[in-house]
Coordinates of C-alpha atoms in Angstrom, one line a residue:
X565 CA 71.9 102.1 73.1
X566 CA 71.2 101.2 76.6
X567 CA 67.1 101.8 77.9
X568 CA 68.4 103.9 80.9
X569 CA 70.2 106.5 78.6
X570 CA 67.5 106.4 76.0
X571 CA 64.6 108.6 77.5
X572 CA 66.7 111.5 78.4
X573 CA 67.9 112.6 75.1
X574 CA 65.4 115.1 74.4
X575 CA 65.1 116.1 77.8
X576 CA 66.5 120.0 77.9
X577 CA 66.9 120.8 81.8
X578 CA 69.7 117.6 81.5
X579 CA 72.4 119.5 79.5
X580 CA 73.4 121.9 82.4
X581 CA 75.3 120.0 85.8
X582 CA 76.6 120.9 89.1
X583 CA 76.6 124.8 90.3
X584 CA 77.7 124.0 93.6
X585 CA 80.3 127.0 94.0
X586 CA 82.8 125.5 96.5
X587 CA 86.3 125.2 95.7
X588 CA 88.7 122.5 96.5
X589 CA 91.9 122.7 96.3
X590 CA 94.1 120.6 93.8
X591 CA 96.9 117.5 94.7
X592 CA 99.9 118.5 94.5
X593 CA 100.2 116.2 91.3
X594 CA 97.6 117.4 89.7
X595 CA 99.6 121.2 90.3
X596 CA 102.7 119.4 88.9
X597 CA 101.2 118.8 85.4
X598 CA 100.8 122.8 85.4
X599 CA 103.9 123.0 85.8
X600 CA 106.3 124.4 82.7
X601 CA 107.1 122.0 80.7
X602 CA 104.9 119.3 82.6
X603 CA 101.5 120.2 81.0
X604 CA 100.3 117.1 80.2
X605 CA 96.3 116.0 78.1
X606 CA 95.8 112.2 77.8
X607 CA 94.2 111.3 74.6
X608 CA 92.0 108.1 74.5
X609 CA 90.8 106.7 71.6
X610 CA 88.0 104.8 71.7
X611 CA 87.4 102.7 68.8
X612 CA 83.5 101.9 68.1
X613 CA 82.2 98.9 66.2
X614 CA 79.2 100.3 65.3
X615 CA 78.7 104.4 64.3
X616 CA 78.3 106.4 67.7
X617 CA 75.2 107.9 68.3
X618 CA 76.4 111.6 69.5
X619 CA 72.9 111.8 71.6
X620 CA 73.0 108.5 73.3
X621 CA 76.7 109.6 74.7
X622 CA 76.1 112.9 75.7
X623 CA 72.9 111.2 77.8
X624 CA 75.4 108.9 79.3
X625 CA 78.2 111.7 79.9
X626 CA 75.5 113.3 81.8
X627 CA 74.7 110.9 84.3
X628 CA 77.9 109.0 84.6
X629 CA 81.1 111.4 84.2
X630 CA 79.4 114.8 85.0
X631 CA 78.6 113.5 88.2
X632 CA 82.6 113.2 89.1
X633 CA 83.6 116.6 90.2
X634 CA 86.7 116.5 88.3
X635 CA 84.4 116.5 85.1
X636 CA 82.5 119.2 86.0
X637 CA 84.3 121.6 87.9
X638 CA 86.6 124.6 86.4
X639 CA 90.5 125.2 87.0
X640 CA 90.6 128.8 88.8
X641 CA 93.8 130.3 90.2
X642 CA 94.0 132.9 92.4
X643 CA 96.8 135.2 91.4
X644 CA 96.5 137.1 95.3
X645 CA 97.4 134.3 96.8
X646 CA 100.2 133.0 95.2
X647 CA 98.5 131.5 92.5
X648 CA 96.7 128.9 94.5
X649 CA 95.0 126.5 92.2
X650 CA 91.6 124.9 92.9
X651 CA 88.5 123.3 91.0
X652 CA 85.2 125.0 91.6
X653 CA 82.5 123.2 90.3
X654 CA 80.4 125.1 87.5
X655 CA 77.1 124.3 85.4
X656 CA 78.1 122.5 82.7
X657 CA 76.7 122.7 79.1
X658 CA 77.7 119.4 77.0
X659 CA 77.2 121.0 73.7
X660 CA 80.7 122.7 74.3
X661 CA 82.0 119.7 74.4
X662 CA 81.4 117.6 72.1
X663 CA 82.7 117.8 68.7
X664 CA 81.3 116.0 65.6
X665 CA 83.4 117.6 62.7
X666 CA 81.6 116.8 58.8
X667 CA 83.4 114.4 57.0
X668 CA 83.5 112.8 53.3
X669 CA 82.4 109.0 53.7
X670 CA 84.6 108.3 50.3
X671 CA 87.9 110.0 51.6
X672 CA 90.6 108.4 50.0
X673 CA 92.3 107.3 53.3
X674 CA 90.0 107.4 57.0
X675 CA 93.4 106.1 58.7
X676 CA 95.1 108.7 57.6
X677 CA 92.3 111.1 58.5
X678 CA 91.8 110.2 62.1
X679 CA 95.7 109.8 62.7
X680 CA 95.9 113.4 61.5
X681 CA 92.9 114.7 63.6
X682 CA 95.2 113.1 66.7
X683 CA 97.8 115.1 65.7
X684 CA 96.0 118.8 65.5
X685 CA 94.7 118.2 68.9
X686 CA 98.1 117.8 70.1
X687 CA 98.6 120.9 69.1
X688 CA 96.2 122.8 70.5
X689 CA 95.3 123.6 74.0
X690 CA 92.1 122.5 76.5
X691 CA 89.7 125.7 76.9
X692 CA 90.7 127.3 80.8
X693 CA 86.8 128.4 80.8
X694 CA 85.3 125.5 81.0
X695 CA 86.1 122.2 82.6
X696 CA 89.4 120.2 81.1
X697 CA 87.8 117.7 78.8
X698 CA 86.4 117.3 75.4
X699 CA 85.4 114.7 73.0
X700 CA 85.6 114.2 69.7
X701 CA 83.3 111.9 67.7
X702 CA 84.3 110.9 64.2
X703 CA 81.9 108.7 62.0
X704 CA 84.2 107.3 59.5
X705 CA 85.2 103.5 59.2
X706 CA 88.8 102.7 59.6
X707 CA 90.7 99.6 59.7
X708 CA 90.5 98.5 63.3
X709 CA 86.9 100.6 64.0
X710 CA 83.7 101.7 62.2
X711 CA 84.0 105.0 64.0
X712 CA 86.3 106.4 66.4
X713 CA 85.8 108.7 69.7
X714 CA 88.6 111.0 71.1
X715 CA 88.6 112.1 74.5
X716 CA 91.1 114.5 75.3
X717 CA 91.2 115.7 79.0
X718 CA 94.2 117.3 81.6
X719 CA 96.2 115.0 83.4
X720 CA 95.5 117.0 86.5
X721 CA 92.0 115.8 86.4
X722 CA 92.9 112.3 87.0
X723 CA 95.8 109.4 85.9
X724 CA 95.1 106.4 83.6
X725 CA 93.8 104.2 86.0
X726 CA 91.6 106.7 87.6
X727 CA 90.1 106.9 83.7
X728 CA 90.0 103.0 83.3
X729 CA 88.2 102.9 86.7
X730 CA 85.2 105.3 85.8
X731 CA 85.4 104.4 82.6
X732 CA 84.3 100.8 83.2
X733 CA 81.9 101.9 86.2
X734 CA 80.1 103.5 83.6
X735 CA 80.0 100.4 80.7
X736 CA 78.3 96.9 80.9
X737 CA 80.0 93.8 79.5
X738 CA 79.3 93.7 75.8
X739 CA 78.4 89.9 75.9
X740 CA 76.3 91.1 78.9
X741 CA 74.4 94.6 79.4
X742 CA 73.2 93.7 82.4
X743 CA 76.5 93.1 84.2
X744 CA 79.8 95.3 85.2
X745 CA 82.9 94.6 83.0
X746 CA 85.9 92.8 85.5
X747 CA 89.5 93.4 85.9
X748 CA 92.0 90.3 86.0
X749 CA 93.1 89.7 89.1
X750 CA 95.9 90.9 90.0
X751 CA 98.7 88.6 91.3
X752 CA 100.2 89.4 94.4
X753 CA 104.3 88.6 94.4
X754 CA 105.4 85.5 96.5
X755 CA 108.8 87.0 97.3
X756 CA 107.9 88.8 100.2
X757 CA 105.2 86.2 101.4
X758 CA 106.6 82.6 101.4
X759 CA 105.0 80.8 104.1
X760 CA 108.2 80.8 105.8
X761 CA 108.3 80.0 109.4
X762 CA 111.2 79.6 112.2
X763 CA 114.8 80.4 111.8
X764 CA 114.7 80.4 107.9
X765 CA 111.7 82.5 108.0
X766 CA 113.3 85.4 109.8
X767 CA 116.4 85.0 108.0
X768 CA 114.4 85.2 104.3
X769 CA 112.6 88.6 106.0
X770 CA 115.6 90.0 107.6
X771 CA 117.6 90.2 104.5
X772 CA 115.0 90.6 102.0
X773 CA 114.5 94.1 104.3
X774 CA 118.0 94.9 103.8
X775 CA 118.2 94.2 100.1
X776 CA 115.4 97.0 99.9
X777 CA 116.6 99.7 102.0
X778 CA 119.7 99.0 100.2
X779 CA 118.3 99.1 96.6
X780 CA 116.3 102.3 97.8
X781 CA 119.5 104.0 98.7
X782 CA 121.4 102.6 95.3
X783 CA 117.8 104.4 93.4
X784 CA 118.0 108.2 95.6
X785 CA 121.7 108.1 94.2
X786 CA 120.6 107.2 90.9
X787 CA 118.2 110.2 91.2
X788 CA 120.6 112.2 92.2
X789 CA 123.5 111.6 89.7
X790 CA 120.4 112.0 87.1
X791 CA 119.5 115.6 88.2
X792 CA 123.4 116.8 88.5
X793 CA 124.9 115.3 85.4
X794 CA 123.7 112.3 84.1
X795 CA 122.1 111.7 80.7
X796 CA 121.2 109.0 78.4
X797 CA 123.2 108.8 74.8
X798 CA 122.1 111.2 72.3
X799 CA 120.2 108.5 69.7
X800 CA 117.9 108.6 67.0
X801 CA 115.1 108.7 69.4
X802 CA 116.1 110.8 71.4
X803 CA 115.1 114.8 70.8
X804 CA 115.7 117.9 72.3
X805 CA 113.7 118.1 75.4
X806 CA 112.6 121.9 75.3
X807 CA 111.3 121.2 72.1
X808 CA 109.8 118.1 71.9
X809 CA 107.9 119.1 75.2
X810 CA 105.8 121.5 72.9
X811 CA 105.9 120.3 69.4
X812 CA 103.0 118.5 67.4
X813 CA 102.8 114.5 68.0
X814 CA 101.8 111.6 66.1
X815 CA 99.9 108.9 68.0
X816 CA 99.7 105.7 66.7
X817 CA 98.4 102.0 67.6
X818 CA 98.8 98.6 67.0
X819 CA 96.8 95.8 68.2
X820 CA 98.3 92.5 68.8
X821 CA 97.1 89.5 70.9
X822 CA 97.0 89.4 74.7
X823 CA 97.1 85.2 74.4
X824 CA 100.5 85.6 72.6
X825 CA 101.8 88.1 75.3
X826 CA 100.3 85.3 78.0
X827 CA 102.1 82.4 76.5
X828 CA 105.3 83.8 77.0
X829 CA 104.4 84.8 80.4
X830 CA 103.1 81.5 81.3
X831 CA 106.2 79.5 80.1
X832 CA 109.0 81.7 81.2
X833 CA 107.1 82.0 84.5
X834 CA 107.1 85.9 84.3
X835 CA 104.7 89.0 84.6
X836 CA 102.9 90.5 81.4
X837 CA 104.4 93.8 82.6
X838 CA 107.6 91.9 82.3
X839 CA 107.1 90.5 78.7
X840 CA 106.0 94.1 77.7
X841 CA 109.3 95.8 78.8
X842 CA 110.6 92.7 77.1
X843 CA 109.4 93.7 73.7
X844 CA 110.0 96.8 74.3
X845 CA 113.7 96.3 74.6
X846 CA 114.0 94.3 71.5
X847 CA 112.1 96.4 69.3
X848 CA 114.0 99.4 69.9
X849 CA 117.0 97.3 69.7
X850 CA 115.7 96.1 66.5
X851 CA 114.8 100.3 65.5
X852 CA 118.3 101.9 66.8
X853 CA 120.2 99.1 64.8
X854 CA 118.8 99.8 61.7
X855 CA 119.0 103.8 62.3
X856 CA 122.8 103.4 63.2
X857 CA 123.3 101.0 59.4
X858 CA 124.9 102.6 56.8
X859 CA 123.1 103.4 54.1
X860 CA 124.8 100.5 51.7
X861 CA 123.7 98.1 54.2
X862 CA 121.1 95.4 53.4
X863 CA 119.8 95.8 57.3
X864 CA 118.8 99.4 56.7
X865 CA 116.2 97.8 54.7
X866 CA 114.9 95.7 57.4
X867 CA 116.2 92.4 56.1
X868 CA 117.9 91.9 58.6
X869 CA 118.1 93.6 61.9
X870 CA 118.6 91.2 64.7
X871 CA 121.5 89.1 64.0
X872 CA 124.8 90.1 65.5
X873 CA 126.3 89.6 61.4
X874 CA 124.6 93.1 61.2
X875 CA 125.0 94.8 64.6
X876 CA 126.0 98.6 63.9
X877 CA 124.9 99.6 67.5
X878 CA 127.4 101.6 69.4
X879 CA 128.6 100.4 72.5
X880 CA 127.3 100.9 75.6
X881 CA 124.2 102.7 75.1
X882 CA 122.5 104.4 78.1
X883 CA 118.9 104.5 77.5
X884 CA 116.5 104.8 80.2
X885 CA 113.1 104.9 80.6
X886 CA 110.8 106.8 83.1
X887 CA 108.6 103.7 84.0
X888 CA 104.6 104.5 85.7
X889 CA 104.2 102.8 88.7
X890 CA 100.4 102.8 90.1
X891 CA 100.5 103.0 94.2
X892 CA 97.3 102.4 94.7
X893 CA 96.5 98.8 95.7
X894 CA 94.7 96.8 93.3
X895 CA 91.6 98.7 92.5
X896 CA 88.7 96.2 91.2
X897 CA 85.5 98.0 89.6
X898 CA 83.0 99.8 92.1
X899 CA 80.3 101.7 91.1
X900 CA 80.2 105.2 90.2
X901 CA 79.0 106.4 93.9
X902 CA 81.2 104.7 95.4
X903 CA 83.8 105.8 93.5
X904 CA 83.2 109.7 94.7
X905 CA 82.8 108.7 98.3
X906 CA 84.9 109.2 100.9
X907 CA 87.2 105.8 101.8
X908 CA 86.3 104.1 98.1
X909 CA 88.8 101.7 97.8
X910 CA 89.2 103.3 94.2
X911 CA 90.8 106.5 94.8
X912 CA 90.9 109.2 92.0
X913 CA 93.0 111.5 91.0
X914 CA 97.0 111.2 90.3
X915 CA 97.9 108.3 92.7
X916 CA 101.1 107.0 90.9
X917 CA 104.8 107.6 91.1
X918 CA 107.7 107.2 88.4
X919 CA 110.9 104.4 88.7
X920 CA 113.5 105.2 86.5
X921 CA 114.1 101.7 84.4
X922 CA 117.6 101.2 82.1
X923 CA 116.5 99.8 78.6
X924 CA 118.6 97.3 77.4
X925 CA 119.5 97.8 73.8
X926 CA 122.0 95.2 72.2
X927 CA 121.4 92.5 69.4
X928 CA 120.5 89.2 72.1
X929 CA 120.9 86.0 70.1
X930 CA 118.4 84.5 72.2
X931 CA 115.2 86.7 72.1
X932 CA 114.0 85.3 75.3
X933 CA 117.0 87.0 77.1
X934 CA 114.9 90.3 76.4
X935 CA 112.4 89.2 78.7
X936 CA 115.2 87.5 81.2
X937 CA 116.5 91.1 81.3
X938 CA 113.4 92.6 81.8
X939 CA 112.3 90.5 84.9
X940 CA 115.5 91.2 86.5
X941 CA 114.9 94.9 86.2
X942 CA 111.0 94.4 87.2
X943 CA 112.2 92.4 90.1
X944 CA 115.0 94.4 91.8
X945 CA 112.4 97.1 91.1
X946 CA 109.9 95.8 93.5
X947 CA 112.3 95.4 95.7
X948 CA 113.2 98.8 96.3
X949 CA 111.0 102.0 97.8
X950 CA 112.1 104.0 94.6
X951 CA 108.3 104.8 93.8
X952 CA 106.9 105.8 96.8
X953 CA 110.1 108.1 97.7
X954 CA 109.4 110.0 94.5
X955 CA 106.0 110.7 94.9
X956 CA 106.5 111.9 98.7
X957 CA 109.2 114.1 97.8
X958 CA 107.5 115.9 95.1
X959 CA 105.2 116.6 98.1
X960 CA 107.4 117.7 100.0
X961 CA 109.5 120.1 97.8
X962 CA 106.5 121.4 96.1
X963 CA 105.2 122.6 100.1
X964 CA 108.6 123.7 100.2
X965 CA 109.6 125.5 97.5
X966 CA 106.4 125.7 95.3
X967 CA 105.2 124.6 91.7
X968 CA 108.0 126.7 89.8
X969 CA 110.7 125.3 91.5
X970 CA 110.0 121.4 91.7
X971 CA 108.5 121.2 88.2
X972 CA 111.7 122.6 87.3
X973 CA 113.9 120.2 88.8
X974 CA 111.3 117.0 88.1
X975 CA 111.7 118.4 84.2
X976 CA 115.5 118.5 84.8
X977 CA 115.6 114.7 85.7
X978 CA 112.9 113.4 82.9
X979 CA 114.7 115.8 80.4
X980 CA 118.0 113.7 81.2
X981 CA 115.9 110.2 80.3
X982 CA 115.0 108.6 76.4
X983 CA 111.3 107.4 76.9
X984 CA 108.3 107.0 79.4
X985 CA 106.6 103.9 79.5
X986 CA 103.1 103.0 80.6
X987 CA 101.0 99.3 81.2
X988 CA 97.6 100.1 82.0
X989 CA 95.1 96.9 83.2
X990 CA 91.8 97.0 81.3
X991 CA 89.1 95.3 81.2
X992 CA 89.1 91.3 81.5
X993 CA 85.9 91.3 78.5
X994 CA 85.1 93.7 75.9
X995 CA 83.0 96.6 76.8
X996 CA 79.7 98.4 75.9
X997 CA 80.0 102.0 76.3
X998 CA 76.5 104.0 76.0
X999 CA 75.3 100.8 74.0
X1000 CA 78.3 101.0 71.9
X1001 CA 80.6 98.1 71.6
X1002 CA 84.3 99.1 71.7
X1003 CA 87.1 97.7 69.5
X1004 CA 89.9 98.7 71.1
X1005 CA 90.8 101.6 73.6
X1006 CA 94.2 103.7 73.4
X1007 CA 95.2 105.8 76.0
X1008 CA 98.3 108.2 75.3
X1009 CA 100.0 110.9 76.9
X1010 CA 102.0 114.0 75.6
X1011 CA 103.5 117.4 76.9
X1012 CA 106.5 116.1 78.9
X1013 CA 110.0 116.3 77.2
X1014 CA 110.3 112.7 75.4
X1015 CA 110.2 112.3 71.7
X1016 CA 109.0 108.4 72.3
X1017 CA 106.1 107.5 74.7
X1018 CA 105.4 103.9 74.7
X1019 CA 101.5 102.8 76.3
X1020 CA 100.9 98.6 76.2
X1021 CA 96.6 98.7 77.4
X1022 CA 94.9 95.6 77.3
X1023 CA 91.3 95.1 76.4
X1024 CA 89.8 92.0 76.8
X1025 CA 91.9 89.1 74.3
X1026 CA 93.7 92.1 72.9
X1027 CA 96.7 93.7 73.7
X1028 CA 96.9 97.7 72.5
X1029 CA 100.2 99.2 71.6
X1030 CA 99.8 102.6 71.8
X1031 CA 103.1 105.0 70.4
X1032 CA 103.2 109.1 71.0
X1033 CA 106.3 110.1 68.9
X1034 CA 107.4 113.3 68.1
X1035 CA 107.9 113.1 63.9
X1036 CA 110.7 115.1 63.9
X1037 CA 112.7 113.0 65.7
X1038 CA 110.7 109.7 64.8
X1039 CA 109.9 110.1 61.2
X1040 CA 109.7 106.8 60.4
X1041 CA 107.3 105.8 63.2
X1042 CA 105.5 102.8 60.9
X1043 CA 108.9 101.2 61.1
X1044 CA 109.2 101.3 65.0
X1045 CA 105.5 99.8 65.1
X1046 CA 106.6 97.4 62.5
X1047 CA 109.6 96.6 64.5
X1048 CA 107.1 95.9 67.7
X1049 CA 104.9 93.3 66.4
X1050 CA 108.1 91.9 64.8
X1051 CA 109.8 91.3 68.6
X1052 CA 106.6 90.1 69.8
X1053 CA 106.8 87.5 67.2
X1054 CA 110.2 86.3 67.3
X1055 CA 110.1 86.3 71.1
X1056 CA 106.7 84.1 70.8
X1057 CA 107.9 81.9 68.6
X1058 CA 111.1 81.7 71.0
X1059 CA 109.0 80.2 73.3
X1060 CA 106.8 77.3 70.9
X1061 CA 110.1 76.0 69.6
X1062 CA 112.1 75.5 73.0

């Protein structure tokens, strides 16, 4: 464990935080995931290569997330005032919130047992008397950890890269305990900032402009058509919204490698976010072919799923995903202080917006056309104000006609969508957290009305697949994550033979 944390586990006076009464008010995002059908926990895993010592991390909790507000503040409403919601900060006792349930070292299958524990806290709710998180320590060895922490928390408290941020403000490099953990850098796009100069210059501005006020207003009708009447097929992965918003979830990763995902982005000259969506769209390709095989055919089994010889698709599938954007700039890691202070360059909270992104699914006899496709999306994407008009106008409607109503019509428009899709930046090395080395970390998502919620977080050379389904719908959910690594591979390979 790390020396700072170390002489302050017996010490009593440090289990209670905060008191400061004042109240402040929530974002209007965070008020959004209150909203019916909205109310959305994040679950991270956190896998640990060593057993977690419960003392050590409640030490660290303590003088690392208890100190952010949003950890240590409770979610009032005041029904008088038109159920105004605001976080008032309250002593905090971190015995309620820790969990460290008893478990049989010789259990036949720890796998099993911790992708079942996932699952029951999906389906129960985060305690309203105390603030929104909890975390869940389970000793037991499984294949990608030696033990495994779970912290569940409200979306209203903060978004994924919020989490990442203070998450790695409060680590050290594992290689290094001394130093702060680093984020790649990010790579600003060249489209918009050619050293272009003169008559060619303004020309290259000038219409670029145009192509984006004209892509935004192509997007707004999207939206609209979406809200009034259109809808993506009815397929195997798709469920019911109203009840897949509230049913139990199975969550589910896969680790791959972040230098296979680089390789292709290297020699097709794309993104990773690109090459994600890329797999993405030839795994469920790969998934929705073999659901739509008759039951006689060979392909149903997985021999073959990919070649057209075998395509049982239907045509012209609409499936679309809601797609996280981030609209913050490019955070970097700051301390924890600076973090909470006024004009951090990190801002917390729920800074991001939504783009609605059309999945390509079709048998491609090049598997590098997956990622072709993708890029093309990505880049008329950027080129296009779709993200920041959504976030401003959930603003604005939810001033205007309050949480009920804009929840209601946000739901309307996710309902009418297959999938939400999430690429979260980690950390650039592997990370000690509370002197414990971490394997792997899986963020998920679940409450809003998609049967299929696909996460891609990377984590030093590793590359995190992380799947929410809803088994109802998704029974077969080891297939889907078969069907992931299998793109990845074919697509890599793709790439070393051409």
């Amino acid at each position: 464990m790390l020396p700072r944390f170390k002489k302050l586990i017996n010490t009593k006076n440090i289990i209670e935080v905060g008191g400061d009464t004042a109240e402040e008010p929530l974002s209007p995002v965070a008020r959004l995931f209150h909203g019916k059908g909205l109310n959305c926990p994040i679950m991270y895993a956190l896998g640990s290569k060593t057993l977690i010592d419960v003392d050590a991390v409640k030490s660290g909790l303590i003088h690392t997330f208890l100190k952010h507000p949003r950890f240590s503040s409770l979610l009032v409403t005041d029904e008088k005032n038109g159920g105004q919601m605001s976080w008032r900060r309250t002593k905090v006792d971190i015995h309620k919130h820790i969990y460290t349930p008893e478990m049989d070292p010789n259990m036949e299958s720890p796998d099993m047992y911790v992708e079942d524990y996932i699952s029951n806290l999906t389906s129960t709710g985060l305690d309203l008397a105390k603030p929104l998180w909890e975390l869940h320590v389970l000793n037991v060895k499984t294949s990608d950890a030696n033990a495994t922490a779970l912290l569940k928390l409200h979306h209203s408290i903060g978004d994924g890269t919020s989490f990442i941020s203070l998450l790695l403000a409060s680590s050290r490099k594992a290689s290094d305990l001394e130093s702060m953990p680093s984020l790649p850098k990010t790579r600003r796009s060249t489209n918009l900032r050619n050293n272009r100069i003169g008559f060619w210059g303004l020309i290259f501005t000038t219409s670029t402009i145009i192509l984006t006020v004209f892509n935004t207003f192509l997007d707004i009708l999207h939206l609209s058509a979406t809200f009034f009447f259109l809808k993506d097929t009815d397929t195997p992965i798709k469920g019911v919204p109203e009840n897949v918003a509230l049913s139990r979830k199975r969550i589910v990763h896969r680790i791959v490698s972040l230098h296979d995902i680089e390789l292709v982005k290297h020699a097709m000259n794309t993104t990773v976010n690109d090459v994600l969506l890329g797999i993405t769209m030839a795994a469920l390709s790969r998934y929705l072919n073999g659901k739509y095989a008759p039951i006689s055919d060979g392909s149903e089994k997985g021999q073959d799923t990919t070649s057209k010889k075998f395509n049982h698709l239907p045509p012209n599938i609409r499936l679309r995903s809601a797609f996280a954007v981030n609209i913050r700039s490019p955070p970097g890691i700051s301390s924890l202080a600076g973090m909470m202070e006024k004009g951090s360059k990190v801002k917390w909270g729920n800074r991001f917006s939504f783009v609605l992104v059309p999945i390509t699914i079709a048998l491609l006899d090049d598997p590098l056309d997956y990622v072709r496709k993708a890029k093309a999306i990505v880049d008329r994407k950027k080129l296009s104000f779709e993200a920041i008009f959504y976030y401003f106008l959930g603003r604005v409607l939810l001033n205007l006609f309050g949480l009920e109503i804009t929840s209601a019509g946000l739901y309307k428009i996710i309902s009418k969508t297959t999938m939400l899709f999430s690429n979260i930046v980690g950390p650039q090395e592997e990370i000690s957290f509370y002197g414990h080395h971490l394997s792997y970390i899986a963020p998920s998502v679940y409450g809003h009305p998609h049967a299929l919620t696909t996460h891609w977080q990377s984590y030093g050379e590793k590359m995190i697949l992380v799947l929410t389904i809803d088994p109802d719908v998704i029974p077969d959910y080891n297939n889907l994550c078969v069907d992931f690594e299998s793109s990845l591979k074919l697509i890599k390979d793709a790439v070393t033979q051409n």
